[in-house]
Short mmCIF file of C-alpha atoms (C1' of nucleotides) in Angstrom, two decimals:
data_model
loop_
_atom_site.label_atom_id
_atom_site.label_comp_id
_atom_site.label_asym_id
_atom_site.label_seq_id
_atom_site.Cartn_x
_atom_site.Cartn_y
_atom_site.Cartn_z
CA UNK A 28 -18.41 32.14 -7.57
CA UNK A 29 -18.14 35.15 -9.95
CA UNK A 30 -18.92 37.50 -7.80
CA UNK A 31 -16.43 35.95 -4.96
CA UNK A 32 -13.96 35.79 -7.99
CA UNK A 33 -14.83 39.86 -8.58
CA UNK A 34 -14.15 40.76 -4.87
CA UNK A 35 -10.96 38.16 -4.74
CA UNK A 36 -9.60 40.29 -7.65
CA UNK A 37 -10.12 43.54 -5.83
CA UNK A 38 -8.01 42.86 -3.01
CA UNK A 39 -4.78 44.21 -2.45
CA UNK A 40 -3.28 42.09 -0.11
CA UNK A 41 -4.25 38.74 -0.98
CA UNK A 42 -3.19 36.03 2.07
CA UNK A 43 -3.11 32.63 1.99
CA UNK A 44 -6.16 32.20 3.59
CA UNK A 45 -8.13 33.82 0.58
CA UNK A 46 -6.06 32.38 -2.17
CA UNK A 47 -7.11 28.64 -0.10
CA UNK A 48 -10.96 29.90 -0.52
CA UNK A 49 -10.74 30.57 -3.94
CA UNK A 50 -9.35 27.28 -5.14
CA UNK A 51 -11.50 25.03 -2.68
CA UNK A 52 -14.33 27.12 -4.41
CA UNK A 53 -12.98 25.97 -7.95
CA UNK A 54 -12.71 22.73 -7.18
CA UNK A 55 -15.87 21.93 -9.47
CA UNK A 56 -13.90 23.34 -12.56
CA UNK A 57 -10.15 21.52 -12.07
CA UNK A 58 -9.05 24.10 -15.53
CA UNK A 59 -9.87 27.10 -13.18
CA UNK A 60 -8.50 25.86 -10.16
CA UNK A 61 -5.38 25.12 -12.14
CA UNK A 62 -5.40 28.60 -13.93
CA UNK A 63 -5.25 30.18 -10.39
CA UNK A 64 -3.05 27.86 -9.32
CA UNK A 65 -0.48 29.44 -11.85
CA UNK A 66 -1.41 32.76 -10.24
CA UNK A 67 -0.65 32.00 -7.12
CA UNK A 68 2.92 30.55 -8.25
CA UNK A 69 3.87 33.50 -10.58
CA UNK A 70 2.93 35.99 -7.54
CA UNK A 71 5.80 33.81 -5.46
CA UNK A 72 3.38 32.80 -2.98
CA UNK A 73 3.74 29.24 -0.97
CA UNK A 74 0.89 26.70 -0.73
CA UNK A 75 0.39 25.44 2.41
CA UNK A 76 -1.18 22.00 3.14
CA UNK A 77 -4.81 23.19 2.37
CA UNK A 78 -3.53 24.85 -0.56
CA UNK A 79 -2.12 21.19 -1.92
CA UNK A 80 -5.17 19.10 -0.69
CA UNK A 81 -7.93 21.28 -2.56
CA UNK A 82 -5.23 20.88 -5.45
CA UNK A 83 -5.19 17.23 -4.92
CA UNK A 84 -9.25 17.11 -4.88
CA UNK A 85 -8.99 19.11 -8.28
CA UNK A 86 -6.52 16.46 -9.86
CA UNK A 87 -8.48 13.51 -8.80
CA UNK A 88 -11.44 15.09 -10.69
CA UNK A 89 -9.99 14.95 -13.84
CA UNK A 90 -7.49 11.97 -13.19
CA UNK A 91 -4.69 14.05 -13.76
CA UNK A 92 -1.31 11.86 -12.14
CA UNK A 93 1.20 14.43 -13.33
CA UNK A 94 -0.15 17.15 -11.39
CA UNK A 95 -0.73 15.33 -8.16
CA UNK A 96 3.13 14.28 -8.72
CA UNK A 97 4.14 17.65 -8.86
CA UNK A 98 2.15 18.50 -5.73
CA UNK A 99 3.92 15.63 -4.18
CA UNK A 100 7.26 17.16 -4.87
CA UNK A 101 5.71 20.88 -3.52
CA UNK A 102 4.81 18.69 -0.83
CA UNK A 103 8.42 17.91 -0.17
CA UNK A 104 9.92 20.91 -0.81
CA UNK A 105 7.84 22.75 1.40
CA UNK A 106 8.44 19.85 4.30
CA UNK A 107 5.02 19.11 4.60
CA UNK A 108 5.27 15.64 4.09
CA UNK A 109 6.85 14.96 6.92
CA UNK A 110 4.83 16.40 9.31
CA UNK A 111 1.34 16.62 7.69
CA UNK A 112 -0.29 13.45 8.27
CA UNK A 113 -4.07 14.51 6.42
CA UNK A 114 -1.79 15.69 3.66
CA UNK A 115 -0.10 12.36 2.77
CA UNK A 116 -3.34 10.73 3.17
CA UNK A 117 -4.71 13.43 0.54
CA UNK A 118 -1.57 12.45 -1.60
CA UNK A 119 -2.21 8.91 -0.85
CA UNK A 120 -6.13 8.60 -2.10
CA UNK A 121 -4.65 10.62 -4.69
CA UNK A 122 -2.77 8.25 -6.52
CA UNK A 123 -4.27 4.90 -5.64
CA UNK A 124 -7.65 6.87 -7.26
CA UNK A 125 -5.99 7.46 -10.77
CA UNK A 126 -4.25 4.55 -10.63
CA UNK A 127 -1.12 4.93 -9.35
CA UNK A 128 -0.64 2.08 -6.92
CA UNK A 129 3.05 1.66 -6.85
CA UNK A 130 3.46 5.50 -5.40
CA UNK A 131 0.52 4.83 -3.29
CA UNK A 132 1.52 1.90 -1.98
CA UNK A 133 5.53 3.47 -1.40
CA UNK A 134 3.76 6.21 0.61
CA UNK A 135 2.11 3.74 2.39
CA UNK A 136 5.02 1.70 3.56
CA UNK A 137 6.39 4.98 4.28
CA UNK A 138 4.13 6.44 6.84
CA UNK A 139 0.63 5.50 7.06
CA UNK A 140 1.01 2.05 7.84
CA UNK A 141 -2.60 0.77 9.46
CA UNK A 142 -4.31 4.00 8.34
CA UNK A 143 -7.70 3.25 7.52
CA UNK A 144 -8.82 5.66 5.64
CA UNK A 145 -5.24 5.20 3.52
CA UNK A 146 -6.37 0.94 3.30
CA UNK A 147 -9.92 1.68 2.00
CA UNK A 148 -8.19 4.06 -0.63
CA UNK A 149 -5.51 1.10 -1.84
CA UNK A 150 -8.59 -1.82 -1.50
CA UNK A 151 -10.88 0.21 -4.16
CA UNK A 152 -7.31 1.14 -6.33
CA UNK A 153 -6.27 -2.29 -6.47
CA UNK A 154 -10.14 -3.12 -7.30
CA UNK A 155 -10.27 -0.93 -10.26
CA UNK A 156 -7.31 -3.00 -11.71
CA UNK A 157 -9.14 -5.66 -12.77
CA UNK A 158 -6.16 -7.94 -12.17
CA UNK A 159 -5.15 -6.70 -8.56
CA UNK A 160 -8.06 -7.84 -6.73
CA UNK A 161 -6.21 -10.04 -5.16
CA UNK A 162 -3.79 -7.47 -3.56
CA UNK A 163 -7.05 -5.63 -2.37
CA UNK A 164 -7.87 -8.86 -0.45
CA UNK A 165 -4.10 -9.30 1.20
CA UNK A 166 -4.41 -5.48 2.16
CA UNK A 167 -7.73 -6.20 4.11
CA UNK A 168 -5.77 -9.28 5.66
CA UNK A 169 -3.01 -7.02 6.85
CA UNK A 170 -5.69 -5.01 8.44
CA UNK A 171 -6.61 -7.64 10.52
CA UNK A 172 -3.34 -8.74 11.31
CA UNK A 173 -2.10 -5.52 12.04
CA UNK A 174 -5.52 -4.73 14.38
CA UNK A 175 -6.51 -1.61 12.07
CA UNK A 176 -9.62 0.01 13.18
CA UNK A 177 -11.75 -0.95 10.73
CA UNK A 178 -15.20 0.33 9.75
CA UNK A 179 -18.32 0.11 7.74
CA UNK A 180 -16.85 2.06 4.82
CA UNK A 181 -13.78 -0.54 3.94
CA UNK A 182 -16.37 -3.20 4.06
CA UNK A 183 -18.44 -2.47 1.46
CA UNK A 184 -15.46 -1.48 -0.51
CA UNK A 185 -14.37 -5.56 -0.17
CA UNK A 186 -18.48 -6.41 -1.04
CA UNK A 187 -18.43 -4.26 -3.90
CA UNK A 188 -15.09 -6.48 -5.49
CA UNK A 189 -16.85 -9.54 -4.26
CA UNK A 190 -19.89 -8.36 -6.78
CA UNK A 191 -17.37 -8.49 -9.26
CA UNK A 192 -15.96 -11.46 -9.33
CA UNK A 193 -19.19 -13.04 -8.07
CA UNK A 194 -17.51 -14.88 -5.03
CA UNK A 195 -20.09 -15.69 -2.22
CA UNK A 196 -18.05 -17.66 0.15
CA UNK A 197 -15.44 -13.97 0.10
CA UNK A 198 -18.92 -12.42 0.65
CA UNK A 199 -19.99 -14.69 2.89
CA UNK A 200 -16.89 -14.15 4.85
CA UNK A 201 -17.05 -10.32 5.03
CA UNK A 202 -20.67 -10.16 5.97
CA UNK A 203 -19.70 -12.62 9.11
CA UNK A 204 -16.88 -10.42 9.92
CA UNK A 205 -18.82 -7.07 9.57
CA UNK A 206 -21.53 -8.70 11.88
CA UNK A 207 -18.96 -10.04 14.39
CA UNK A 208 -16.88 -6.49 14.40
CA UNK A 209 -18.43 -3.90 16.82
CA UNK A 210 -16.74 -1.08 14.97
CA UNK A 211 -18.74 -1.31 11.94
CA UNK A 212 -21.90 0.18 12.12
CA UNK A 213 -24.56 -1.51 9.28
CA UNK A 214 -25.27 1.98 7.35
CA UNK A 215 -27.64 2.16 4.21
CA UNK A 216 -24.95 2.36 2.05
CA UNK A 217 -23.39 -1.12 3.67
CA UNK A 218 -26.71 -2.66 3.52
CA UNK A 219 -27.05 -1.83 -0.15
CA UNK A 220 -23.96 -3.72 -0.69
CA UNK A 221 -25.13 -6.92 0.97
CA UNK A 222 -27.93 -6.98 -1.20
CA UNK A 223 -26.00 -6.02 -4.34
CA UNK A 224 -23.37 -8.80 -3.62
CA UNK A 225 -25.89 -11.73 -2.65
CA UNK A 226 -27.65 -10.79 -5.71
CA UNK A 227 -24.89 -10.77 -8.37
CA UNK A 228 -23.74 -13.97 -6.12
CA UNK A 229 -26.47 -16.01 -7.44
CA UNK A 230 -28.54 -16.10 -3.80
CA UNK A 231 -31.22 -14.24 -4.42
CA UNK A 232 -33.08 -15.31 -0.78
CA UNK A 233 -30.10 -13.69 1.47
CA UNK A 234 -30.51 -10.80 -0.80
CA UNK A 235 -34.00 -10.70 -0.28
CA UNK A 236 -32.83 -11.35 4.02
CA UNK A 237 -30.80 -8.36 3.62
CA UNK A 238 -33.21 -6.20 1.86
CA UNK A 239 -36.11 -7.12 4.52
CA UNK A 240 -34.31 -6.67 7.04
CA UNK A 241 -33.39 -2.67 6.30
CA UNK A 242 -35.99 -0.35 8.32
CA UNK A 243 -35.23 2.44 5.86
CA UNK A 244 -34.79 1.96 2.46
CA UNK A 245 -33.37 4.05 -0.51
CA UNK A 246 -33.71 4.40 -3.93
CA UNK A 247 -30.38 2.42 -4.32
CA UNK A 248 -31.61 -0.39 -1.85
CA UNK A 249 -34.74 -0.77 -4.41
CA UNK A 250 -33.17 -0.86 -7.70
CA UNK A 251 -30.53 -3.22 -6.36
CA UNK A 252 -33.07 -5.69 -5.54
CA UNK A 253 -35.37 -5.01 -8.71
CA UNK A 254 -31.50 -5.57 -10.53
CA UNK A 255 -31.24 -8.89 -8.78
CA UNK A 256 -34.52 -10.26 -9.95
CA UNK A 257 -34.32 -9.09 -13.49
CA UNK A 258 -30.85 -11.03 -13.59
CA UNK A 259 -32.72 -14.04 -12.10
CA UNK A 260 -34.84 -14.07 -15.00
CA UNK A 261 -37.75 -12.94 -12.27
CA UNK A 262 -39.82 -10.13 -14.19
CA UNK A 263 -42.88 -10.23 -12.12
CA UNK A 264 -41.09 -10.27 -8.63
CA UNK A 265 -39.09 -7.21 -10.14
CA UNK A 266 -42.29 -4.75 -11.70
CA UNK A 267 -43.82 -6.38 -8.37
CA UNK A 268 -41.53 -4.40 -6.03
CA UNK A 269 -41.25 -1.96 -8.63
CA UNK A 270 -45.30 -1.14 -7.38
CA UNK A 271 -44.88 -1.82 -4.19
CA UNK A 272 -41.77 0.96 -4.07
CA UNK A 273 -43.70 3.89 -6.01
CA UNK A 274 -46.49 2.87 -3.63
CA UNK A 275 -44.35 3.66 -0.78
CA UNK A 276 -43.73 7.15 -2.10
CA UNK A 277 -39.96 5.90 -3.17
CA UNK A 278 -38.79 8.19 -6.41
CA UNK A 279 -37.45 5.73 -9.06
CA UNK A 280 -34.40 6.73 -10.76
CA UNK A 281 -32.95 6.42 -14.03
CA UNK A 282 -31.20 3.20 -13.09
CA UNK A 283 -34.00 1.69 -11.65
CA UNK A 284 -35.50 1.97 -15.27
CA UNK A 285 -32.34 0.13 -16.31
CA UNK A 286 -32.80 -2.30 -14.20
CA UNK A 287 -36.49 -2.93 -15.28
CA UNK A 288 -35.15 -2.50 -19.19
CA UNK A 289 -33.12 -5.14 -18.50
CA UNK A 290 -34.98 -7.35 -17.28
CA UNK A 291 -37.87 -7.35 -19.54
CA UNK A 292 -34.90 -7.47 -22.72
CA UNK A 293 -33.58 -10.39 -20.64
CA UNK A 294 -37.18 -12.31 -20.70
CA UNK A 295 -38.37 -10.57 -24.16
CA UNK A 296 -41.01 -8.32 -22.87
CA UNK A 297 -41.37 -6.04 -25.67
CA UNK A 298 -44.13 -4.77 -24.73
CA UNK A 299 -44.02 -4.03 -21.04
CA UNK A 300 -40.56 -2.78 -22.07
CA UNK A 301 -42.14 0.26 -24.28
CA UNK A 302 -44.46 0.71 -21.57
CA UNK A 303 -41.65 1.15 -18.99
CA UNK A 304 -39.83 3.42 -21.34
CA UNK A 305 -42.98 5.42 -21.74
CA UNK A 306 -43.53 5.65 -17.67
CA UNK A 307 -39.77 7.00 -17.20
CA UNK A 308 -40.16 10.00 -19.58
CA UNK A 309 -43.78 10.92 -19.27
CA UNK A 310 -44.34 10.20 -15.48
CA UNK A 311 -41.10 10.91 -13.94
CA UNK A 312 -39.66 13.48 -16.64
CA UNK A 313 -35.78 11.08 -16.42
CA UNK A 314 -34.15 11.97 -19.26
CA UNK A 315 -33.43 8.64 -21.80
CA UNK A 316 -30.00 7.30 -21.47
CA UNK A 317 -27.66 6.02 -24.25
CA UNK A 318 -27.81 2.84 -21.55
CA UNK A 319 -31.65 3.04 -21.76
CA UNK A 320 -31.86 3.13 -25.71
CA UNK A 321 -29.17 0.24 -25.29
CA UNK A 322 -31.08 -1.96 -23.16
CA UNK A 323 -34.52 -1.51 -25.66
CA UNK A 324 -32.46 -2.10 -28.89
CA UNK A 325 -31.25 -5.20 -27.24
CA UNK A 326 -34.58 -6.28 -26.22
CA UNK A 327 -36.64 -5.58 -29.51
CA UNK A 328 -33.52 -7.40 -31.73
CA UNK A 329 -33.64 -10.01 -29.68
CA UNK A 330 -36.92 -10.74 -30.07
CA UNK A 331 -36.17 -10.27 -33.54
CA UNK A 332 -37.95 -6.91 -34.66
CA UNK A 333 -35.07 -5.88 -36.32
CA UNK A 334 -36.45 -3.60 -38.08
CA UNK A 335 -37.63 -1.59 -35.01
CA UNK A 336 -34.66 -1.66 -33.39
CA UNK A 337 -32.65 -0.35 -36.46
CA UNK A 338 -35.55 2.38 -36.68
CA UNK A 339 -34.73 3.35 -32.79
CA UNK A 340 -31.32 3.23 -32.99
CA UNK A 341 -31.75 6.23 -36.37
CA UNK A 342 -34.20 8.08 -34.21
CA UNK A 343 -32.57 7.77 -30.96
CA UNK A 344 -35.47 8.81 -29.38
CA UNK A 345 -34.68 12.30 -28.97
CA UNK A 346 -31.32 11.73 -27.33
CA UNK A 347 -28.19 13.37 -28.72
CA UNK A 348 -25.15 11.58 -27.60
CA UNK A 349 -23.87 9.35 -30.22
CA UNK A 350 -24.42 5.68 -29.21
CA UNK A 351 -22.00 3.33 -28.33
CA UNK A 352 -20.22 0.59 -30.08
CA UNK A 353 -21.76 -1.76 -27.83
CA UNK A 354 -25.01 -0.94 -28.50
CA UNK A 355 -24.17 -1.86 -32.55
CA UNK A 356 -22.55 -4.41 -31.34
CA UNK A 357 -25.43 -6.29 -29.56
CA UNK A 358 -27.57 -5.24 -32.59
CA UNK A 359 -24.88 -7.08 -35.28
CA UNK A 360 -24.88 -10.22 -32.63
CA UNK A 361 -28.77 -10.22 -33.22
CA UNK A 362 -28.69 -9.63 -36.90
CA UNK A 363 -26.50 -12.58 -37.32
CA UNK A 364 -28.77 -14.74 -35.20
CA UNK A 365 -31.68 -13.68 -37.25
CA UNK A 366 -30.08 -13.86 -40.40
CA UNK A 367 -30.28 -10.36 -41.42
CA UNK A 368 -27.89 -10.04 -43.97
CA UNK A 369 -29.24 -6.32 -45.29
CA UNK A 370 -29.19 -4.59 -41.94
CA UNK A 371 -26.16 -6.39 -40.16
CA UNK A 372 -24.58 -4.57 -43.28
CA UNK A 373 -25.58 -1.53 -42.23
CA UNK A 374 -24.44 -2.32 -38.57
CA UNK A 375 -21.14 -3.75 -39.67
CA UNK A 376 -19.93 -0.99 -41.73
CA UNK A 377 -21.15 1.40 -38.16
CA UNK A 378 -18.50 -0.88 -36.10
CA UNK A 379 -16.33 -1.47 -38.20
CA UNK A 380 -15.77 3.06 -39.14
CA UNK A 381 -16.19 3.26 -35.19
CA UNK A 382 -13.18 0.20 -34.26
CA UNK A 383 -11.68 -0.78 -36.99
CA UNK A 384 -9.14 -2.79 -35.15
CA UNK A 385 -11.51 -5.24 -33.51
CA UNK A 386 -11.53 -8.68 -35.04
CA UNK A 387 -14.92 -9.99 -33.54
CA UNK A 388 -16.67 -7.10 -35.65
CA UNK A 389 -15.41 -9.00 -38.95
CA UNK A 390 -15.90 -12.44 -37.17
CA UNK A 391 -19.90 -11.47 -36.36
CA UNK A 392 -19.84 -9.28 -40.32
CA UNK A 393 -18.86 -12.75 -41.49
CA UNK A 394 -20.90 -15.04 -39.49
CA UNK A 395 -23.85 -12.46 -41.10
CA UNK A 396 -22.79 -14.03 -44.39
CA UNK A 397 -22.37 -17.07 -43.43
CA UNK A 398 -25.88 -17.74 -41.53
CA UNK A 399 -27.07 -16.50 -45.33
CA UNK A 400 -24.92 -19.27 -46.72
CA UNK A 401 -23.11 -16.90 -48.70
CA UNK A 402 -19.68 -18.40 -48.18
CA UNK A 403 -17.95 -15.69 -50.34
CA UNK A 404 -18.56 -12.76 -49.00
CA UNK A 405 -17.77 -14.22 -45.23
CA UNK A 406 -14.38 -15.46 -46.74
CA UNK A 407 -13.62 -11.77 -48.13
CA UNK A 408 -14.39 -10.34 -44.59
CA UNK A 409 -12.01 -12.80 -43.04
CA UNK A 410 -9.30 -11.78 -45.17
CA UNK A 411 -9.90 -8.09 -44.73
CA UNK A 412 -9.46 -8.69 -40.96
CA UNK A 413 -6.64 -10.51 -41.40
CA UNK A 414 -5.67 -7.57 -43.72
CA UNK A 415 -6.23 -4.66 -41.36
CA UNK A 416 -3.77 -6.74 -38.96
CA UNK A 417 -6.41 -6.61 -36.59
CA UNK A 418 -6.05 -10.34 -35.70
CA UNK A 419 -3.19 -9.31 -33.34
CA UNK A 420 -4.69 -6.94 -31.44
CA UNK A 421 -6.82 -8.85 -29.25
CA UNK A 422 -6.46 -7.87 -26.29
CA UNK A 423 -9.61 -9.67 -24.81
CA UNK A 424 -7.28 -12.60 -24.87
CA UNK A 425 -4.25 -10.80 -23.09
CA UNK A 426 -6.27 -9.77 -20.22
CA UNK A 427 -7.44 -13.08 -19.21
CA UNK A 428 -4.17 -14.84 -19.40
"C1'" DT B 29 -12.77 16.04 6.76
"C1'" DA B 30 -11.28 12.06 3.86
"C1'" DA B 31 -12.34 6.22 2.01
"C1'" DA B 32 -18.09 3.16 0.26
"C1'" DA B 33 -23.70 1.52 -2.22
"C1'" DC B 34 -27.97 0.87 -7.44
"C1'" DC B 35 -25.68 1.09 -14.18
"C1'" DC B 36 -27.72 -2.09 -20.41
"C1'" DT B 37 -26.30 -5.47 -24.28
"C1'" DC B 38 -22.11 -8.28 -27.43
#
DNA sequence: TAAAACCCTC
């Protein structure tokens, strides 16, 4: 890119064309293909629709909505959006992707009503608003009722909401439909979602159908099913296939590992849990996760080594990213249920400098004191939350009503 | 051409 950057800069006449190749070729750092973008402007020159998409592709990147508004209104300036159809599609994905559904959803109405590629974009935008699944349902209905094309692509878009809000008979519904459609074509990546969604469902046999059934398997298809048994409380079924997949020459990844983590925190296998650790870096060189270091301090707290977990979490086993609040969080929870006053301390005062606003940090800091019986100490936290003023600022209770 | 799949714990 440098040296295309050195010859770009050489040039004396500079057309379109070249200024388009340059900012496609940016696209991977949105600050430089910005920074040219101001070039190009200050030089008078007009973008054209290529111009605006690999502009669009840039903003997406780093979910920056004010710039892809302001390409919007280049958009309209120049005329293109009335006569550039892959354009308002661009602009489209665009904004349902950083969360703009209401200018998504205008443009739409607009012009690309029964666009598929436009639907799939609004189904996963309404999806990522946790409280707009619904609307990500009614515009798959629409589909049908309006006879959109449909393919294999918008399917596992409606499988991947169904994994989050666990809803088989949805599930159920879309795999009949996919199976019914001839326009869908049952791809890895829509096979991997059948799986996922059976699995996080709660029927692990039609996610084991599903998985059987694939004649070529991926590394995603694996550690989906190795997920679903570790949430089924199924260890040896999950390090089972775990075997059977290296034997098959199938490269684990790092959130296989996870998945394996998980499962032996969720059934307190400390010690197949090291093991696994040990496998991931030494065998297959994957780099430990904060997720990873998560997952083990969750296990070994659990279980009620403490002290090992607190000794982890100081070491963080080489990794430098700082960890998360969750991670303290889960190691509190397990403090208080072990009735470590000294270290759930230590954990407290962590949270509490990290998100100091959070009530259930002082409710867990208190329940620490409490499990000790040492009823004055647990009273003086409560005030301080109450204090702080962090008691209205819960929003885990505005988002579910 | 674009829109999709595996991700820990509280």
């Amino acid at each position: 890119m440098e040296d295309a950057r050195l010859l770009f800069d050489s040039m004396v006449v500079r057309d379109l064309v070249s200024w388009n190749i340059m900012i496609d070729g940016y696209t991977a750092d949105a600050s430089l293909t910005f920074g040219l973008f101001q070039l190009f402007l200050t030089e008078g020159k007009k973008p054209d629709c290529y111009t605006i998409g690999n502009l669009l592709r840039a903003s997406i990147e780093v979910n920056r909505l004010e710039m892809i508004s302001e390409l919007h209104g280049f958009s309209i300036k120049l005329g293109l959006e009335r006569s550039n159809v892959a354009l308002v599609r661009s602009l489209i994905v665009a904004y349902a992707k950083c969360g703009s559904l209401s200018n998504a959803l205008k443009l739409y109405e607009c012009t690309m009503e029964g666009d598929l590629i436009s639907c799939t974009a609004l189904i996963t935008g309404f999806a990522q608003q946790n409280s707009f699944t619904s609307c990500a349902f009614d515009t798959f209905k629409e589909m049908i009722l309006m006879k959109t094309k449909m393919d294999e692509v918008v399917v596992s878009s409606l499988l991947k909401i169904c994994t989050t809000i666990a809803s088989i008979s949805i599930g159920r519904q879309i795999h009949c439909f996919s199976l019914k459609s001839s326009q869908i074509r049952f791809d890895v990546a829509l096979r991997n979602s059948l799986i996922d969604m059976y699995a996080k469902s709660g029927v692990i046999e039609d996610a084991v159908l599903a998985f059987e059934e694939m004649e070529e398997k991926d590394v995603r298809s694996w550690t989906s099913m190795i997920s679903g048994y570790g949430r089924h409380g199924n260890i040896e079924k999950a390090i089972g296939l775990y075997n059977i997949m290296e034997h098959e020459g199938i490269k684990p990844n790092d959130v296989t590992f996870l998945a394996l983590l998980s499962a032996c925190s969720h059934t307190g296998e400390t010690e197949i849990g090291w093991e696994i650790l040990n496998t991931m870096v030494n065998k297959y060189g994957i780099k430990v996760r904060e997720e990873h270091l998560s997952c083990m301090v969750d296990m070994l707290a659990r279980g009620g080594n403490l002290e090992d977990a607190y000794e982890l979490m100081r070491s963080k086993n080489g990794i430098t990213t700082s960890l998360s609040s969750s991670t303290w969080g889960a190691f509190l929870d397990a403090c208080r249920r072990h009735g470590n006053v000294q270290l759930g301390k230590v954990a407290a005062a962590q949270l509490l400098s990290m998100e100091p606003k959070r009530p259930v940090n002082y409710v867990n800091l208190a329940s620490v004191y409490a499990a000790n019986e040492d009823w004055d100490n647990a009273l003086k936290t409560r005030k301080l939350m109450k204090e702080t003023g962090s008691c209205n600022t819960d929003n885990t209770l505005n988002k579910r009503f």
